[in-house]
XYZ file of C-alpha atoms in Angstrom:
684
model
C -9.983 22.119 -5.822
C -13.250 22.672 -7.688
C -14.575 20.745 -10.653
C -17.033 21.836 -13.297
C -20.314 19.940 -13.756
C -20.240 17.606 -16.758
C -21.886 14.586 -18.271
C -21.124 11.287 -16.572
C -18.667 10.144 -19.236
C -15.571 8.204 -18.285
C -12.245 7.351 -19.811
C -11.356 3.793 -20.742
C -10.175 1.367 -19.577
C -9.764 2.490 -15.938
C -12.909 4.592 -15.681
C -11.991 8.201 -14.843
C -14.983 10.518 -14.898
C -14.489 13.343 -17.379
C -15.651 15.666 -14.597
C -12.812 14.562 -12.337
C -10.405 14.547 -15.283
C -11.124 18.254 -15.736
C -9.747 18.822 -12.218
C -6.360 17.245 -12.977
C -4.518 20.500 -13.828
C -5.529 21.914 -10.466
C -4.807 18.695 -8.564
C -1.282 18.604 -9.950
C -0.778 22.273 -9.079
C -1.828 21.640 -5.475
C 0.915 19.026 -5.096
C 3.442 21.868 -5.457
C 2.015 23.806 -2.496
C 3.056 23.140 1.137
C 1.543 19.992 2.650
C 2.166 21.169 6.231
C 3.722 24.079 8.072
C 6.968 22.139 8.389
C 7.406 22.564 4.616
C 7.784 26.298 5.129
C 10.668 26.451 7.605
C 14.046 24.933 8.322
C 13.694 21.898 10.594
C 16.130 19.376 12.039
C 17.381 16.812 9.550
C 16.471 13.880 11.790
C 12.885 15.117 11.716
C 12.883 15.071 7.920
C 13.990 11.447 7.984
C 11.539 10.508 10.737
C 8.681 12.138 8.809
C 8.949 9.417 6.159
C 7.003 7.125 8.468
C 4.346 9.736 9.324
C 2.818 10.257 5.822
C 2.285 14.040 5.790
C -0.223 14.135 2.937
C -1.538 17.083 1.020
C -5.243 17.302 1.825
C -6.940 18.357 -1.392
C -10.713 18.541 -1.239
C -12.160 17.732 -4.656
C -15.772 18.975 -4.798
C -18.325 20.066 -7.416
C -19.012 23.794 -7.340
C -22.608 23.143 -6.214
C -21.336 21.415 -3.053
C -18.856 24.161 -2.182
C -20.776 25.694 0.721
C -21.044 25.807 4.500
C -23.890 23.302 4.777
C -21.936 20.505 3.133
C -18.325 21.368 3.974
C -18.529 23.345 7.192
C -17.904 20.435 9.561
C -15.077 19.088 7.425
C -13.280 22.419 7.206
C -13.421 22.874 10.991
C -10.633 20.296 11.220
C -8.465 21.905 8.519
C -7.076 25.278 7.490
C -8.800 26.345 4.241
C -5.943 27.835 2.233
C -6.689 28.275 -1.452
C -9.333 27.393 -4.023
C -8.309 26.356 -7.535
C -10.925 26.255 -10.285
C -11.509 26.367 -14.057
C -11.760 29.926 -15.323
C -15.491 29.790 -16.058
C -16.189 29.076 -12.361
C -14.050 31.921 -11.009
C -16.724 34.437 -9.985
C -18.899 31.899 -8.191
C -15.905 30.173 -6.624
C -14.598 33.484 -5.251
C -17.866 34.171 -3.472
C -18.115 30.692 -2.010
C -14.438 30.598 -0.937
C -14.816 33.950 0.792
C -17.841 32.704 2.729
C -15.817 29.672 3.832
C -12.902 31.931 4.898
C -10.205 30.621 2.576
C -6.921 32.407 3.224
C -5.678 33.131 -0.297
C -7.487 34.555 -3.324
C -9.211 32.025 -5.551
C -6.942 31.040 -8.440
C -8.243 30.137 -11.915
C -6.424 27.719 -14.217
C -5.194 30.539 -16.460
C -3.140 31.948 -13.566
C -1.422 28.703 -12.592
C 2.260 29.445 -13.109
C 5.648 29.464 -11.410
C 5.111 33.094 -10.401
C 1.743 32.324 -8.795
C 3.215 29.317 -7.010
C 6.087 31.366 -5.584
C 3.712 34.096 -4.437
C 1.411 31.601 -2.740
C 4.245 29.930 -0.816
C 5.222 33.370 0.458
C 1.629 34.321 1.326
C 1.017 31.047 3.196
C 4.183 31.591 5.245
C 3.284 35.185 6.075
C -0.234 34.222 7.119
C 0.525 31.222 9.345
C 4.069 31.689 10.697
C 5.259 35.231 9.922
C 7.720 35.295 12.842
C 9.798 32.366 11.580
C 12.365 32.755 8.794
C 11.187 31.327 5.486
C 13.049 28.730 3.476
C 14.901 29.924 0.425
C 15.170 28.088 -2.847
C 13.167 28.055 -6.012
C 9.684 26.568 -6.292
C 8.379 25.790 -9.753
C 5.863 23.575 -11.474
C 6.728 20.098 -12.662
C 6.984 19.723 -16.419
C 7.388 15.948 -16.875
C 4.539 14.140 -15.124
C 6.025 10.717 -15.883
C 9.110 11.572 -13.809
C 7.285 13.575 -11.129
C 7.031 10.638 -8.654
C 10.847 10.849 -8.497
C 11.584 14.499 -9.145
C 8.943 16.295 -7.081
C 9.718 14.610 -3.717
C 13.429 15.188 -4.397
C 12.937 18.867 -5.236
C 10.975 19.401 -2.037
C 13.675 17.604 -0.035
C 16.410 19.646 -1.724
C 14.677 22.869 -0.726
C 14.400 21.710 2.885
C 18.054 20.675 2.949
C 19.303 23.890 1.365
C 20.706 22.135 -1.694
C 20.771 23.987 -5.046
C 17.314 23.824 -6.616
C 17.622 25.951 -9.759
C 19.148 23.130 -11.816
C 16.368 20.765 -10.728
C 13.663 23.014 -12.132
C 14.659 22.344 -15.743
C 13.734 18.642 -15.396
C 14.912 17.762 -18.911
C 16.285 14.452 -17.766
C 15.943 10.706 -18.106
C 14.358 8.290 -15.649
C 17.827 6.908 -14.915
C 19.214 10.326 -14.040
C 16.115 11.262 -12.039
C 16.337 8.020 -10.048
C 20.056 8.446 -9.369
C 19.473 12.014 -8.226
C 16.633 10.993 -5.906
C 18.571 8.031 -4.515
C 21.628 10.174 -3.767
C 19.369 12.692 -2.051
C 17.860 9.969 0.134
C 21.344 8.677 0.970
C 22.566 12.135 1.994
C 19.460 12.649 4.105
C 19.948 9.321 5.897
C 23.656 9.986 6.494
C 23.129 13.491 7.858
C 20.180 12.375 10.000
C 22.322 9.634 11.520
C 25.186 12.029 12.266
C 22.718 14.457 13.813
C 21.166 11.731 15.972
C 24.645 10.669 17.099
C 25.401 14.223 18.180
C 28.350 14.704 15.814
C 29.819 18.217 15.802
C 29.968 20.057 12.441
C 33.679 19.299 12.065
C 33.231 15.649 13.023
C 30.262 15.326 10.664
C 32.393 16.698 7.848
C 35.107 14.116 8.500
C 32.698 11.206 8.792
C 30.182 12.110 6.094
C 31.567 10.130 3.139
C 31.986 6.932 5.137
C 28.579 7.372 6.765
C 26.981 7.993 3.370
C 28.501 4.783 1.986
C 27.158 2.833 4.948
C 23.708 4.383 4.653
C 23.585 3.702 0.906
C 24.036 -0.006 1.632
C 21.241 -0.152 4.192
C 18.956 2.610 2.950
C 15.227 1.998 3.370
C 12.606 4.424 2.091
C 8.912 4.121 1.249
C 8.314 3.394 -2.434
C 5.119 4.069 -4.408
C 4.478 2.402 -7.769
C 1.906 3.082 -10.469
C 1.048 -0.017 -12.472
C -1.751 0.558 -15.004
C -3.581 -2.212 -16.800
C -6.912 -4.003 -16.778
C -7.636 -7.688 -17.138
C -8.720 -8.676 -20.673
C -11.702 -10.521 -19.188
C -12.843 -7.300 -17.498
C -12.374 -5.263 -20.671
C -14.428 -7.763 -22.684
C -17.280 -7.505 -20.189
C -17.118 -3.732 -19.805
C -16.391 -2.417 -23.314
C -17.287 -3.292 -26.876
C -14.605 -4.249 -29.378
C -14.395 -0.769 -30.913
C -13.676 0.839 -27.535
C -11.123 -1.840 -26.699
C -9.277 -1.141 -29.936
C -8.893 2.514 -28.901
C -7.140 1.693 -25.643
C -3.382 2.010 -25.709
C -0.781 0.433 -23.419
C 1.373 2.838 -21.444
C 5.172 2.903 -21.483
C 6.985 3.654 -18.228
C 8.024 7.087 -19.497
C 6.679 9.385 -22.173
C 8.215 12.736 -23.101
C 4.739 13.933 -24.206
C 3.420 13.440 -20.681
C 3.748 17.039 -19.510
C 1.762 19.356 -17.286
C -0.528 22.002 -18.749
C -3.836 23.575 -17.854
C -5.418 21.613 -20.711
C -3.964 18.179 -19.945
C -7.484 16.855 -19.290
C -8.351 17.402 -22.960
C -5.858 14.784 -24.168
C -6.762 11.258 -25.316
C -8.030 8.877 -22.667
C -4.775 6.976 -22.239
C -2.855 10.210 -21.524
C -5.517 11.500 -19.147
C -5.567 8.227 -17.227
C -1.800 8.249 -17.113
C -1.792 11.748 -15.574
C -4.353 10.639 -12.968
C -2.378 7.547 -11.931
C 0.839 9.568 -11.800
C -0.932 12.111 -9.592
C -1.839 9.381 -7.110
C 1.702 7.945 -7.097
C 3.323 11.372 -6.762
C 0.918 12.367 -3.982
C 1.954 9.236 -2.079
C 5.684 9.705 -2.742
C 5.567 13.351 -1.627
C 3.640 12.442 1.544
C 6.317 9.956 2.605
C 9.249 11.928 1.160
C 10.146 8.696 -0.590
C 10.559 7.353 -4.106
C 7.900 6.819 -6.757
C 7.925 5.174 -10.161
C 5.483 4.820 -13.001
C 5.622 1.355 -14.573
C 4.464 0.248 -18.028
C 1.040 -1.291 -18.522
C 0.721 -4.870 -17.296
C 0.983 -7.188 -20.320
C -2.430 -8.768 -21.023
C -0.905 -12.255 -20.923
C 0.102 -11.693 -17.300
C -3.560 -11.211 -16.339
C -4.580 -14.263 -18.368
C -2.018 -16.499 -16.650
C -2.897 -15.047 -13.249
C -6.560 -15.902 -13.875
C -5.513 -19.440 -14.777
C -3.477 -19.660 -11.571
C -6.399 -18.450 -9.459
C -8.789 -20.889 -11.152
C -6.349 -23.735 -10.551
C -6.859 -23.327 -6.793
C -10.586 -23.996 -7.132
C -9.843 -27.628 -7.938
C -7.464 -30.076 -6.251
C -4.237 -28.294 -7.092
C -0.754 -29.663 -7.580
C 2.515 -28.114 -6.525
C 4.095 -28.792 -9.916
C 1.271 -27.032 -11.783
C 1.468 -24.021 -9.469
C 5.239 -23.771 -10.007
C 4.764 -23.897 -13.775
C 2.111 -21.176 -13.631
C 4.367 -19.003 -11.479
C 7.130 -19.407 -14.063
C 4.788 -18.444 -16.896
C 3.492 -15.478 -14.898
C 7.011 -14.171 -14.283
C 7.916 -14.638 -17.943
C 4.829 -12.723 -19.072
C 5.512 -9.863 -16.649
C 9.217 -9.594 -17.503
C 8.739 -6.256 -19.395
C 7.793 -4.578 -16.110
C 11.273 -4.945 -14.670
C 13.756 -2.150 -15.168
C 16.984 -1.430 -13.354
C 15.269 1.490 -11.617
C 12.399 -0.689 -10.380
C 14.815 -3.343 -9.122
C 16.965 -0.732 -7.376
C 13.923 0.945 -5.806
C 12.567 -2.333 -4.427
C 15.968 -3.273 -3.028
C 15.859 -0.062 -0.982
C 12.157 -0.045 -0.112
C 10.867 -0.210 3.446
C 7.484 -1.116 1.983
C 5.615 -0.791 -1.306
C 2.398 1.041 -2.059
C 1.165 -0.305 -5.392
C -1.547 1.546 -7.302
C -2.847 -1.261 -9.455
C -5.380 -3.996 -10.028
C -2.531 -6.447 -10.570
C -0.894 -8.205 -7.581
C 2.713 -7.193 -8.211
C 3.697 -8.962 -4.984
C 3.195 -12.363 -6.628
C 5.977 -11.698 -9.116
C 9.513 -12.777 -8.330
C 12.137 -10.080 -8.753
C 15.162 -11.090 -10.845
C 17.730 -12.631 -8.516
C 15.149 -13.692 -5.893
C 13.590 -17.122 -5.477
C 10.478 -16.082 -3.512
C 7.729 -13.714 -4.697
C 8.045 -10.031 -3.970
C 5.501 -10.013 -1.138
C 7.896 -12.241 0.817
C 10.714 -9.713 0.422
C 8.843 -6.727 1.878
C 5.382 -5.499 2.920
C 3.048 -4.589 0.050
C -0.137 -2.513 0.274
C -2.466 -2.178 -2.716
C -4.570 0.800 -3.787
C -7.139 -0.291 -6.389
C -7.223 1.762 -9.598
C -10.718 0.863 -10.766
C -12.695 2.953 -10.980
C -9.975 5.567 -11.350
C -12.411 8.288 -10.314
C -12.646 6.807 -6.836
C -8.906 6.173 -6.640
C -8.178 9.859 -7.320
C -10.810 11.045 -4.854
C -9.511 8.809 -2.045
C -5.904 9.764 -2.704
C -6.481 13.515 -2.926
C -8.082 13.770 0.514
C -6.881 10.719 2.455
C -8.392 9.641 5.758
C -6.249 10.381 8.804
C -3.822 7.824 10.151
C -4.917 5.978 13.283
C -3.051 4.448 16.196
C -4.094 1.120 17.716
C -1.974 1.761 20.780
C -4.767 0.763 23.137
C -6.723 -2.399 23.806
C -7.715 -3.725 20.389
C -11.243 -5.066 20.149
C -11.643 -7.826 17.556
C -15.117 -8.916 16.500
C -15.297 -12.294 14.747
C -18.550 -12.445 12.799
C -19.501 -16.082 12.102
C -21.461 -16.018 8.854
C -21.283 -19.739 8.011
C -24.024 -21.948 9.476
C -22.925 -24.389 12.166
C -24.303 -27.207 10.031
C -21.533 -26.511 7.508
C -18.278 -28.380 8.358
C -16.294 -25.248 7.517
C -18.449 -23.299 9.963
C -17.700 -25.783 12.737
C -13.958 -25.701 12.046
C -13.996 -21.911 11.895
C -15.736 -21.551 15.258
C -13.322 -23.981 16.867
C -10.384 -22.137 15.345
C -11.520 -18.795 16.696
C -12.234 -20.338 20.104
C -8.609 -21.497 20.172
C -7.507 -18.045 19.011
C -9.379 -16.455 21.915
C -7.643 -18.783 24.356
C -4.231 -18.088 22.859
C -4.570 -14.332 23.120
C -6.072 -14.554 26.617
C -2.674 -13.887 28.267
C -2.625 -10.627 26.316
C -6.245 -9.744 27.143
C -5.109 -6.380 28.452
C -4.147 -5.441 24.892
C -6.465 -7.498 22.669
C -9.894 -9.020 23.178
C -11.735 -11.354 20.806
C -15.538 -11.406 20.646
C -17.326 -14.110 18.649
C -20.795 -13.396 17.313
C -23.324 -15.437 15.333
C -24.179 -13.295 12.298
C -26.025 -15.479 9.806
C -27.880 -12.540 8.245
C -26.743 -9.122 7.076
C -28.948 -7.506 9.712
C -27.290 -9.550 12.458
C -23.857 -8.502 11.196
C -24.859 -4.845 11.127
C -26.303 -5.037 14.657
C -23.249 -6.812 16.049
C -20.845 -4.250 14.593
C -23.005 -1.399 15.908
C -23.085 -2.973 19.368
C -19.398 -3.829 19.750
C -17.751 -1.096 17.627
C -14.646 -3.186 16.937
C -11.246 -1.940 15.821
C -10.849 -5.074 13.699
C -13.773 -6.875 12.099
C -13.117 -10.467 11.052
C -15.823 -11.826 8.768
C -15.734 -15.618 8.687
C -17.715 -16.514 5.596
C -17.696 -18.255 2.274
C -16.503 -16.276 -0.723
C -18.906 -16.575 -3.625
C -18.283 -15.797 -7.294
C -21.405 -14.464 -8.997
C -20.432 -14.020 -12.628
C -17.394 -11.764 -12.426
C -18.270 -10.504 -8.965
C -16.417 -11.751 -5.866
C -19.004 -11.461 -3.108
C -19.266 -12.549 0.516
C -21.897 -15.101 1.523
C -23.635 -14.194 4.780
C -25.739 -17.195 5.613
C -26.708 -18.327 2.138
C -26.955 -14.880 0.531
C -24.096 -13.204 -1.397
C -23.419 -9.555 -0.536
C -21.214 -6.802 -1.936
C -22.469 -3.950 0.234
C -22.469 -4.455 4.006
C -24.215 -1.168 4.812
C -22.496 -0.724 8.181
C -23.251 2.524 10.032
C -19.693 2.583 11.338
C -17.115 0.738 9.269
C -14.260 -0.590 11.439
C -10.843 0.671 10.309
C -9.577 -2.877 9.646
C -11.610 -5.641 8.014
C -10.244 -9.173 7.644
C -12.162 -11.377 5.242
C -11.600 -14.916 6.465
C -13.086 -16.282 3.273
C -12.033 -17.817 -0.035
C -11.234 -15.850 -3.217
C -12.705 -12.501 -2.158
C -9.873 -10.581 -3.878
C -9.249 -12.336 -7.230
C -7.240 -10.238 -9.665
C -6.751 -12.227 -12.859
C -10.231 -11.720 -14.278
C -10.641 -8.119 -13.098
C -13.552 -9.171 -10.898
C -15.522 -6.618 -8.919
C -14.332 -7.669 -5.467
C -15.793 -6.978 -2.055
C -12.249 -6.466 -0.763
C -12.010 -3.287 -2.828
C -15.618 -2.205 -2.323
C -15.228 -2.190 1.466
C -12.613 0.541 1.062
C -15.276 2.684 -0.582
C -17.566 1.999 2.370
C -14.995 3.511 4.705
C -12.606 0.746 5.781
C -9.021 1.935 6.058
C -7.542 -1.493 5.272
C -9.013 -4.791 4.073
C -7.252 -8.160 4.041
C -8.617 -10.652 1.519
C -7.643 -13.830 -0.309
C -7.009 -14.233 -4.018
C -7.743 -17.950 -4.059
C -9.646 -20.589 -2.072
C -7.709 -21.263 1.133
C -7.833 -24.266 3.429
C -9.856 -23.332 6.510
C -7.471 -24.812 9.093
C -4.404 -23.179 7.587
C -6.234 -19.872 7.353
C -7.231 -20.176 11.014
C -3.598 -20.716 12.034
C -2.521 -17.699 10.002
C -5.190 -15.476 11.568
C -4.351 -16.768 15.042
C -0.698 -15.854 14.609
C -1.682 -12.433 13.283
C -3.724 -11.656 16.382
C -1.082 -12.988 18.772
C 1.631 -10.815 17.243
C -0.686 -7.790 17.322
C -1.396 -8.355 20.998
C 2.277 -8.806 21.826
C 3.251 -5.650 19.942
C 0.718 -3.545 21.820
C 1.932 -4.998 25.123
C 5.627 -4.568 24.301
C 5.993 -2.108 21.417
C 9.105 -1.733 19.348
C 9.271 -4.519 16.779
C 6.533 -3.465 14.340
C 5.479 0.059 13.419
C 2.237 -0.693 11.568
C -0.334 -3.412 11.130
C 1.119 -4.004 7.640
C 4.490 -4.829 9.219
C 2.856 -7.369 11.533
C 1.040 -9.022 8.646
C 4.202 -9.273 6.573
C 6.045 -10.964 9.438
C 3.198 -13.445 9.913
C 2.958 -14.110 6.182
C 6.663 -14.791 5.655
C 7.257 -16.700 8.885
C 4.456 -19.025 7.799
C 6.630 -20.377 4.976
C 7.621 -23.377 7.097
C 3.936 -24.240 7.616
C 3.264 -23.961 3.872
C 6.093 -26.423 3.232
C 5.195 -28.906 5.964
C 1.518 -28.861 4.994
C 2.515 -30.104 1.546
C 1.810 -33.727 2.458
C 0.842 -35.928 5.420
C 4.353 -37.420 5.267
C 5.998 -34.021 5.734
C 3.644 -33.079 8.560
C 4.244 -36.383 10.325
C 8.004 -35.955 9.960
C 7.776 -32.431 11.386
C 6.426 -33.848 14.654
C 9.101 -36.544 14.908
C 11.882 -36.207 17.464
C 15.330 -34.863 16.573
C 18.629 -35.845 18.179
C 18.168 -32.921 20.562
C 14.962 -34.413 21.956
C 12.675 -31.823 20.378
C 10.322 -32.147 17.440
C 11.596 -31.073 14.042
C 9.338 -28.035 13.973
C 10.344 -27.030 17.508
C 14.012 -27.416 16.608
C 13.506 -25.322 13.482
C 11.617 -22.530 15.257
C 13.685 -22.347 18.425
C 17.213 -22.340 17.049
C 17.981 -23.663 13.578
C 16.189 -20.985 11.539
C 17.369 -18.003 13.595
C 19.180 -15.515 11.372
C 19.300 -17.921 8.418
C 16.134 -17.142 6.482
C 16.581 -14.435 3.855
C 13.194 -12.986 2.959
C 13.845 -12.896 -0.827
C 14.642 -16.633 -0.545
C 12.512 -17.581 2.446
C 11.110 -20.824 0.975
C 14.457 -21.936 -0.451
C 16.233 -21.190 2.835
C 13.526 -22.916 4.868
C 13.924 -26.029 2.716
C 17.693 -25.909 3.283
C 17.415 -25.700 7.076
C 14.792 -28.455 7.218
C 17.003 -30.557 4.939
C 19.923 -30.184 7.338
C 17.790 -31.472 10.200
C 16.674 -34.370 8.005
C 20.298 -35.155 7.133
C 21.097 -35.569 10.821
C 18.309 -38.132 11.011
C 19.517 -39.941 7.905
C 16.348 -38.875 6.032
C 17.694 -36.029 3.906
C 16.981 -37.490 0.475
C 13.516 -38.647 1.443
C 12.484 -35.285 2.911
C 13.910 -33.311 0.001
C 11.985 -35.552 -2.373
C 8.784 -34.737 -0.469
C 9.491 -31.038 -1.095
C 9.088 -31.792 -4.823
C 6.729 -34.776 -4.897
C 3.987 -34.157 -3.977
C 5.462 -30.740 -3.157
C 3.807 -27.744 -1.499
C 2.036 -24.517 -2.430
C 2.974 -21.081 -0.949
C -0.631 -20.474 0.073
C 0.306 -17.761 2.603
C 1.339 -15.441 -0.233
C -2.104 -15.369 -1.886
C -3.481 -12.664 0.413
C -4.014 -9.037 -0.579
C -3.855 -6.188 1.950
C -5.722 -3.349 0.240
C -6.089 0.240 1.332
C -3.841 1.869 3.903
C -2.568 -0.759 6.350
C 0.685 1.231 6.420
C -1.296 4.090 8.026
C -2.529 1.997 10.960
C 0.130 2.438 13.611
C 0.680 0.316 16.695
C 2.005 3.192 18.757
C 1.066 6.852 18.836
C 2.651 9.284 16.411
C 4.184 11.030 19.413
C 5.848 7.779 20.494
C 7.208 7.236 17.006
C 8.628 10.745 16.906
C 10.220 10.229 20.312
C 11.908 7.024 19.111
C 13.531 8.930 16.244
C 14.720 11.796 18.461
C 18.503 12.169 18.884
C 19.813 10.385 21.950
C 17.160 7.688 21.805
């Protein structure tokens, strides 16, 4: 996908370069081409279902015409099959010559030729070039008209073609979001039911008899990946970045817009429509890759950012449980317009969420739940600002990796030993090393003194860790959330080799309410695949316990795989199972009670962990259910009223939920892709 040179102008408020915006018609077209050879042929249904966890992305290389040559792209293209070049019409002659030199398979296609007929011809040509001896799939292929519905309709249309379902009626796409969601959900249910029957070895006649009952069962327990687009910038960011006249020109986005249609000139529309098309491209790209569901949400109400900023600031001072609860209530009230029946239904069926946004959707509580969304299911964030970078990273994603070997963890101590936090941190990581020692065959922890940026760079170069933990102070410099190494704040680490996973064991390095430029997001641009950061100041001892548990579960999963598929799954388990610690850390009285002896001769916390909580904690209500189980233990001791009063006064704060996992933690697997495919194979 080639872009024309242009002035460095950008849209507002999300910052999409007009040069990249000009590539949007071609980027959208590429999403309708095959992502892999498996798109071209009939494959087993169980494989279609299993592929949802493998993320088979389209790889779309977005480059300026001047960079489209062997010197710059030769090494990259060695690992791919160059198929087709799409370009604006005025670049056609030059693009043809360059594509030919790089041995692209199909003729270069200008924007003026992008059509249903061209798309159909290219599917046929790709099949004939790569796998001519295998029968091709039948079924219509056509371009998407409604971009606002494409995150739902395009994955479903591709699935329908694979499954042999009628596709002609889907091409019209004159539908509502409700109808599109229902259609996609029914398709996912049918896929799950047929995949299950296939895995169970049901004969065609038996499958016919059992299908309706199996489909009902699968509808109740369906889990699919869900991608969400949530536009919006913090008012504080907009005030710093744009003058009042520019701010007045920005328009909020509804969830759907009938004017939001594909054309070869879509990049010439007003900024808010161009940005919308770019965000929808990213969401649709993700939904197609996982053969899941995608939704575009309305713009985050400005008040939600304002209240979030107030909540984050509250943690910088001695904070009270009552104030935090009130702020959570206000935040949920302000964000109420985001919730639709389709969003609620999608989340209820989601295996995990990928949220394209600068707003932490996981802190909101879904109607009917009592705990924030990030307790219900794993959430990964893809930053939208600047939108130019978000589109570039999404179009040509880095490959997935498997940490199915011995994981090397480097803990970089950036706080001087003279600082009490530095001493506590070092002791915490020493204890962590001892706790994972029994699993040393699968995970090793190396501690290094890195009080300067140069020392950090040298240590990473020497040890080449899989996971880099940076133990440091977070430092706000204006509206910049930096990392203090020694006494100096840094935003750019300048590492020669960025580890795939970076954990920032530091305070407020991922604030969201003020739209701060955060090192958590910037590390993704430096090459990290996933970055874990905190939205607020966190207590060093509690953070150490959380990180310790994270490493222990990682080590155990590598040693005995099967419970968690990705590093995101491990983090979510650690985060939610830490609810009891959040509650008991609410006051010295609660912590002292937790170590008292129950009638069974064990401490309260041991009793809770070993037996009482098993099978009784619902993730959407994990704090409420934890309180209930602890209250039952207290009742048996005759202390029920006292303990329940401590839950409210002085109360507790769900500190474990104020972490952001940005990037692609869902793409960091804890077993090989081959092992995952084997687990999904019939008979397993």
